[in-house]
Short mmCIF file of C-alpha atoms in Angstrom, two decimals:
data_model
loop_
_atom_site.label_atom_id
_atom_site.label_comp_id
_atom_site.label_asym_id
_atom_site.label_seq_id
_atom_site.Cartn_x
_atom_site.Cartn_y
_atom_site.Cartn_z
CA MET Q 1 107.66 -72.08 82.44
CA ILE Q 2 109.18 -71.29 79.04
CA VAL Q 3 110.73 -67.82 78.76
CA PHE Q 4 111.76 -66.17 75.48
CA ILE Q 5 114.42 -63.45 75.93
CA THR Q 6 115.62 -61.17 73.15
CA GLY Q 7 119.07 -59.63 73.35
CA ALA Q 8 120.12 -62.60 75.45
CA SER Q 9 123.79 -62.76 74.50
CA ALA Q 10 124.99 -60.20 77.08
CA GLY Q 11 123.99 -57.78 79.82
CA PHE Q 12 120.45 -57.91 81.17
CA GLY Q 13 119.44 -60.68 78.78
CA ALA Q 14 122.23 -63.07 79.71
CA GLU Q 15 121.69 -62.49 83.42
CA MET Q 16 117.95 -63.03 83.05
CA ALA Q 17 118.63 -66.32 81.26
CA ARG Q 18 120.85 -67.43 84.16
CA THR Q 19 118.26 -66.43 86.75
CA PHE Q 20 115.34 -68.25 85.12
CA VAL Q 21 117.32 -71.40 84.31
CA ARG Q 22 118.79 -71.61 87.83
CA ASN Q 23 115.27 -71.45 89.20
CA GLY Q 24 114.12 -74.40 87.13
CA HIS Q 25 112.68 -72.81 84.00
CA GLN Q 26 113.39 -73.19 80.28
CA VAL Q 27 114.79 -70.21 78.38
CA VAL Q 28 114.90 -69.50 74.66
CA MET Q 29 117.89 -67.18 74.31
CA ALA Q 30 117.64 -65.08 71.15
CA ALA Q 31 120.31 -62.69 69.86
CA ARG Q 32 122.49 -61.96 66.83
CA ARG Q 33 125.81 -63.19 68.27
CA ARG Q 34 125.65 -66.98 68.02
CA GLU Q 35 129.09 -67.56 69.59
CA ARG Q 36 128.05 -65.79 72.79
CA LEU Q 37 124.73 -67.62 72.86
CA GLU Q 38 126.44 -70.98 72.49
CA ALA Q 39 128.87 -70.16 75.30
CA LEU Q 40 125.95 -69.22 77.54
CA ALA Q 41 124.07 -72.38 76.55
CA ALA Q 42 127.14 -74.45 77.46
CA GLU Q 43 127.13 -72.77 80.87
CA LEU Q 44 123.41 -73.27 81.51
CA GLY Q 45 122.77 -76.70 80.01
CA GLU Q 46 119.75 -78.24 78.32
CA SER Q 47 117.27 -75.79 79.81
CA ALA Q 48 118.73 -72.99 77.67
CA LEU Q 49 118.09 -72.98 73.91
CA PRO Q 50 120.28 -70.61 71.82
CA VAL Q 51 118.52 -69.05 68.81
CA GLU Q 52 120.28 -66.73 66.37
CA MET Q 53 117.87 -63.90 65.56
CA ASP Q 54 117.83 -60.20 64.69
CA VAL Q 55 114.80 -58.32 66.08
CA THR Q 56 115.16 -55.63 63.40
CA ASP Q 57 114.52 -58.23 60.69
CA LYS Q 58 110.95 -59.55 60.51
CA ALA Q 59 112.01 -62.54 58.39
CA SER Q 60 114.67 -63.43 60.97
CA ILE Q 61 112.03 -63.43 63.73
CA GLU Q 62 109.65 -65.56 61.70
CA GLN Q 63 112.37 -68.06 60.84
CA ALA Q 64 113.58 -68.29 64.44
CA LEU Q 65 110.08 -68.99 65.75
CA ALA Q 66 109.36 -71.51 62.98
CA MET Q 67 112.52 -73.44 63.85
CA LEU Q 68 111.74 -73.80 67.56
CA PRO Q 69 111.35 -77.45 68.60
CA GLN Q 70 107.71 -78.32 69.23
CA SER Q 71 108.27 -78.71 72.97
CA TRP Q 72 109.64 -75.14 73.17
CA ARG Q 73 106.84 -73.32 71.34
CA GLN Q 74 104.42 -72.60 74.18
CA ILE Q 75 106.06 -69.39 75.35
CA ASP Q 76 104.81 -68.33 78.79
CA VAL Q 77 106.93 -65.19 79.18
CA LEU Q 78 108.29 -62.90 76.47
CA ILE Q 79 111.00 -60.51 77.64
CA ASN Q 80 111.60 -57.82 75.03
CA ASN Q 81 115.08 -56.95 76.23
CA ALA Q 82 116.89 -56.20 72.94
CA GLY Q 83 117.56 -52.48 72.71
CA LEU Q 84 120.28 -49.86 72.55
CA ALA Q 85 121.20 -46.19 72.80
CA LEU Q 86 123.49 -44.54 70.27
CA GLY Q 87 125.25 -41.27 70.97
CA THR Q 88 124.51 -38.26 73.17
CA ALA Q 89 124.67 -35.53 70.52
CA PRO Q 90 121.92 -32.89 70.47
CA ALA Q 91 119.09 -33.51 68.02
CA HIS Q 92 120.37 -31.10 65.36
CA GLU Q 93 123.75 -32.89 65.28
CA ALA Q 94 122.82 -36.55 65.86
CA PRO Q 95 123.23 -38.86 62.84
CA LEU Q 96 119.86 -39.85 61.38
CA GLU Q 97 121.20 -43.39 60.95
CA ASP Q 98 121.58 -43.69 64.74
CA TRP Q 99 117.97 -42.61 65.22
CA GLU Q 100 116.78 -45.12 62.64
CA THR Q 101 118.70 -47.95 64.31
CA MET Q 102 117.26 -47.14 67.75
CA ILE Q 103 113.72 -46.98 66.38
CA ALA Q 104 114.17 -50.24 64.46
CA THR Q 105 115.44 -52.08 67.53
CA ASN Q 106 113.70 -50.47 70.50
CA CYS Q 107 110.28 -49.97 68.88
CA LYS Q 108 109.82 -51.97 65.69
CA GLY Q 109 111.63 -55.07 66.94
CA LEU Q 110 109.72 -55.01 70.22
CA VAL Q 111 106.29 -54.74 68.61
CA THR Q 112 107.10 -57.37 65.98
CA MET Q 113 108.11 -59.89 68.65
CA THR Q 114 105.07 -59.05 70.75
CA ARG Q 115 102.66 -59.42 67.84
CA ALA Q 116 104.23 -62.76 66.91
CA LEU Q 117 103.71 -64.36 70.34
CA LEU Q 118 100.70 -62.55 71.77
CA PRO Q 119 97.89 -64.40 69.93
CA SER Q 120 98.92 -67.81 71.30
CA MET Q 121 99.08 -66.38 74.83
CA VAL Q 122 95.56 -64.94 74.50
CA GLU Q 123 94.31 -68.22 73.06
CA ARG Q 124 95.69 -70.14 76.08
CA GLY Q 125 94.41 -67.53 78.54
CA ASN Q 126 97.77 -66.84 80.18
CA GLY Q 127 101.13 -65.30 79.48
CA LEU Q 128 103.32 -62.31 80.28
CA VAL Q 129 105.14 -59.69 78.22
CA ILE Q 130 107.93 -57.80 79.99
CA ASN Q 131 109.18 -54.82 78.00
CA LEU Q 132 112.50 -53.24 78.94
CA GLY Q 133 111.91 -49.53 79.13
CA SER Q 134 114.07 -46.91 80.84
CA VAL Q 135 113.82 -43.89 83.12
CA ALA Q 136 114.85 -42.07 79.92
CA GLY Q 137 111.31 -42.71 78.72
CA HIS Q 138 109.93 -40.79 81.70
CA TYR Q 139 112.41 -37.94 82.17
CA PRO Q 140 114.10 -35.97 79.37
CA TYR Q 141 117.77 -35.04 79.41
CA PRO Q 142 120.10 -33.33 76.92
CA GLY Q 143 121.26 -35.86 74.32
CA GLY Q 144 118.49 -38.32 75.14
CA ASN Q 145 116.32 -37.25 72.18
CA VAL Q 146 115.34 -40.35 70.16
CA TYR Q 147 116.55 -42.90 72.73
CA GLY Q 148 114.26 -41.37 75.33
CA ALA Q 149 111.44 -41.18 72.80
CA THR Q 150 111.75 -44.89 71.99
CA LYS Q 151 111.52 -45.75 75.68
CA ALA Q 152 108.49 -43.49 76.08
CA PHE Q 153 106.99 -45.53 73.24
CA VAL Q 154 107.72 -48.72 75.20
CA GLU Q 155 105.94 -47.29 78.24
CA GLN Q 156 102.83 -46.24 76.31
CA PHE Q 157 102.71 -49.41 74.20
CA THR Q 158 102.83 -51.52 77.37
CA LEU Q 159 99.98 -49.54 78.95
CA ASN Q 160 97.93 -49.91 75.78
CA LEU Q 161 98.61 -53.65 75.78
CA ARG Q 162 97.13 -53.70 79.28
CA ALA Q 163 94.03 -51.93 77.98
CA ASP Q 164 93.59 -54.51 75.21
CA LEU Q 165 94.40 -57.54 77.35
CA VAL Q 166 92.02 -56.96 80.27
CA GLY Q 167 90.22 -60.22 81.02
CA THR Q 168 92.42 -62.35 78.77
CA GLY Q 169 94.72 -63.60 81.53
CA VAL Q 170 97.74 -62.14 79.68
CA ARG Q 171 99.84 -59.62 81.58
CA ALA Q 172 102.20 -56.83 80.47
CA THR Q 173 104.86 -54.88 82.35
CA ASN Q 174 107.21 -52.03 81.55
CA LEU Q 175 110.46 -52.55 83.48
CA ALA Q 176 112.29 -49.22 83.49
CA PRO Q 177 115.81 -49.11 85.01
CA GLY Q 178 117.97 -46.07 85.67
CA LEU Q 179 121.77 -46.00 85.83
CA CYS Q 180 123.01 -49.57 85.43
CA GLY Q 181 126.64 -50.65 85.15
CA GLY Q 182 128.46 -53.83 84.19
CA THR Q 183 126.86 -54.13 80.73
CA GLU Q 184 127.74 -53.08 77.18
CA PHE Q 185 125.12 -50.32 77.17
CA SER Q 186 127.45 -47.32 77.43
CA ASN Q 187 130.19 -48.95 75.33
CA VAL Q 188 127.62 -49.29 72.53
CA ARG Q 189 126.29 -45.78 73.10
CA PHE Q 190 129.77 -44.31 72.82
CA LYS Q 191 130.62 -46.61 69.89
CA GLY Q 192 133.50 -48.45 71.48
CA ASN Q 193 135.00 -45.54 73.43
CA ASP Q 194 135.60 -47.47 76.64
CA GLN Q 195 137.04 -44.42 78.43
CA ALA Q 196 133.87 -42.40 77.82
CA ALA Q 197 131.73 -45.38 78.83
CA ALA Q 198 133.64 -45.90 82.08
CA LYS Q 199 133.27 -42.22 82.98
CA VAL Q 200 129.47 -42.63 83.11
CA TYR Q 201 129.81 -44.87 86.18
CA GLU Q 202 132.82 -43.19 87.79
CA GLY Q 203 132.31 -42.71 91.53
CA THR Q 204 128.87 -44.38 91.53
CA THR Q 205 127.29 -47.61 92.74
CA PRO Q 206 124.89 -48.28 89.86
CA LEU Q 207 122.29 -50.97 89.45
CA THR Q 208 123.57 -54.27 88.07
CA ALA Q 209 122.27 -56.70 85.47
CA LYS Q 210 121.56 -59.09 88.32
CA ASP Q 211 119.28 -56.48 89.94
CA ILE Q 212 117.28 -56.22 86.73
CA ALA Q 213 117.17 -59.99 86.26
CA GLU Q 214 115.90 -60.58 89.79
CA THR Q 215 113.20 -57.95 89.29
CA ALA Q 216 112.07 -59.56 86.03
CA TYR Q 217 111.98 -62.94 87.78
CA TRP Q 218 109.88 -61.51 90.62
CA ILE Q 219 107.39 -60.04 88.13
CA ALA Q 220 107.18 -63.33 86.21
CA THR Q 221 106.58 -65.46 89.30
CA LEU Q 222 103.84 -63.40 90.94
CA PRO Q 223 100.37 -64.99 91.17
CA ALA Q 224 98.55 -64.94 87.84
CA HIS Q 225 95.95 -62.38 89.00
CA ILE Q 226 98.59 -59.69 89.66
CA ASN Q 227 99.82 -57.35 86.92
CA ILE Q 228 102.73 -55.00 87.53
CA ASN Q 229 101.93 -52.20 85.07
CA SER Q 230 105.24 -50.39 85.37
CA ILE Q 231 108.22 -50.60 87.67
CA GLU Q 232 110.90 -47.90 87.77
CA MET Q 233 114.28 -48.57 89.38
CA MET Q 234 117.19 -46.29 90.21
CA PRO Q 235 120.31 -46.73 92.31
CA THR Q 236 120.42 -44.55 95.40
CA CYS Q 237 123.23 -42.50 93.85
CA GLN Q 238 120.88 -41.30 91.10
CA GLY Q 239 118.14 -38.73 91.45
CA PHE Q 240 116.55 -35.85 89.54
CA ALA Q 241 118.35 -32.87 88.03
CA PRO Q 242 117.15 -29.26 88.07
CA PHE Q 243 115.60 -27.79 84.93
CA ASN Q 244 118.09 -26.99 82.21
CA ILE Q 245 118.25 -23.19 81.95
CA LYS Q 246 120.40 -21.37 79.41
CA ARG Q 247 121.81 -18.20 80.96
CA VAL Q 248 123.26 -15.39 78.86
#
């Protein structure tokens, strides 16, 4: 099985690469940070192929795919993992540039990658697209605004893929985690404020990147007639908040 993972230089993506390679599969690891990719490739060996690529740049995607060695081009599983959250400011204060970056990465990059690889999967009659969503796409919270909206897009896009792909043999899944520690997610969201990032996980036992990787591997290795439409994961320390009511 050949697996193509975006955002593979750290976090979920890097752990997914490890999981698939250790179980005997080939992984195309795509991300912007070549140094990290090369270090991961050195760790994983010949079954891991590092590819420098920016999902927000259509030309970068096209070039990366065109440069794949012939023996690596039959992608069986696409994992659209690249994504980010920026800030927790309310909508009327959030920088528009942050919104644009989240949309470009979480939505535009995901659909561009999917459209690039989907036709060959349909032509072969098999394949799988795993899109990394979030519980933020299902449940609103203050400061979630555009991040949550992009993940709601991922959920609906995945379901609509399922509608289009019925009978083709190609599967699609939205993998939606909740609170997950041990990655750069919150450091990126708080723009390098490590103290604020650490506070998110203070006193909790969150999900880990390994938990997400093992779930993606389970989805990818199910019998070909089974499609997991959506899978939502939370740690046991996370639940649902009451409605937000402003009292005067």
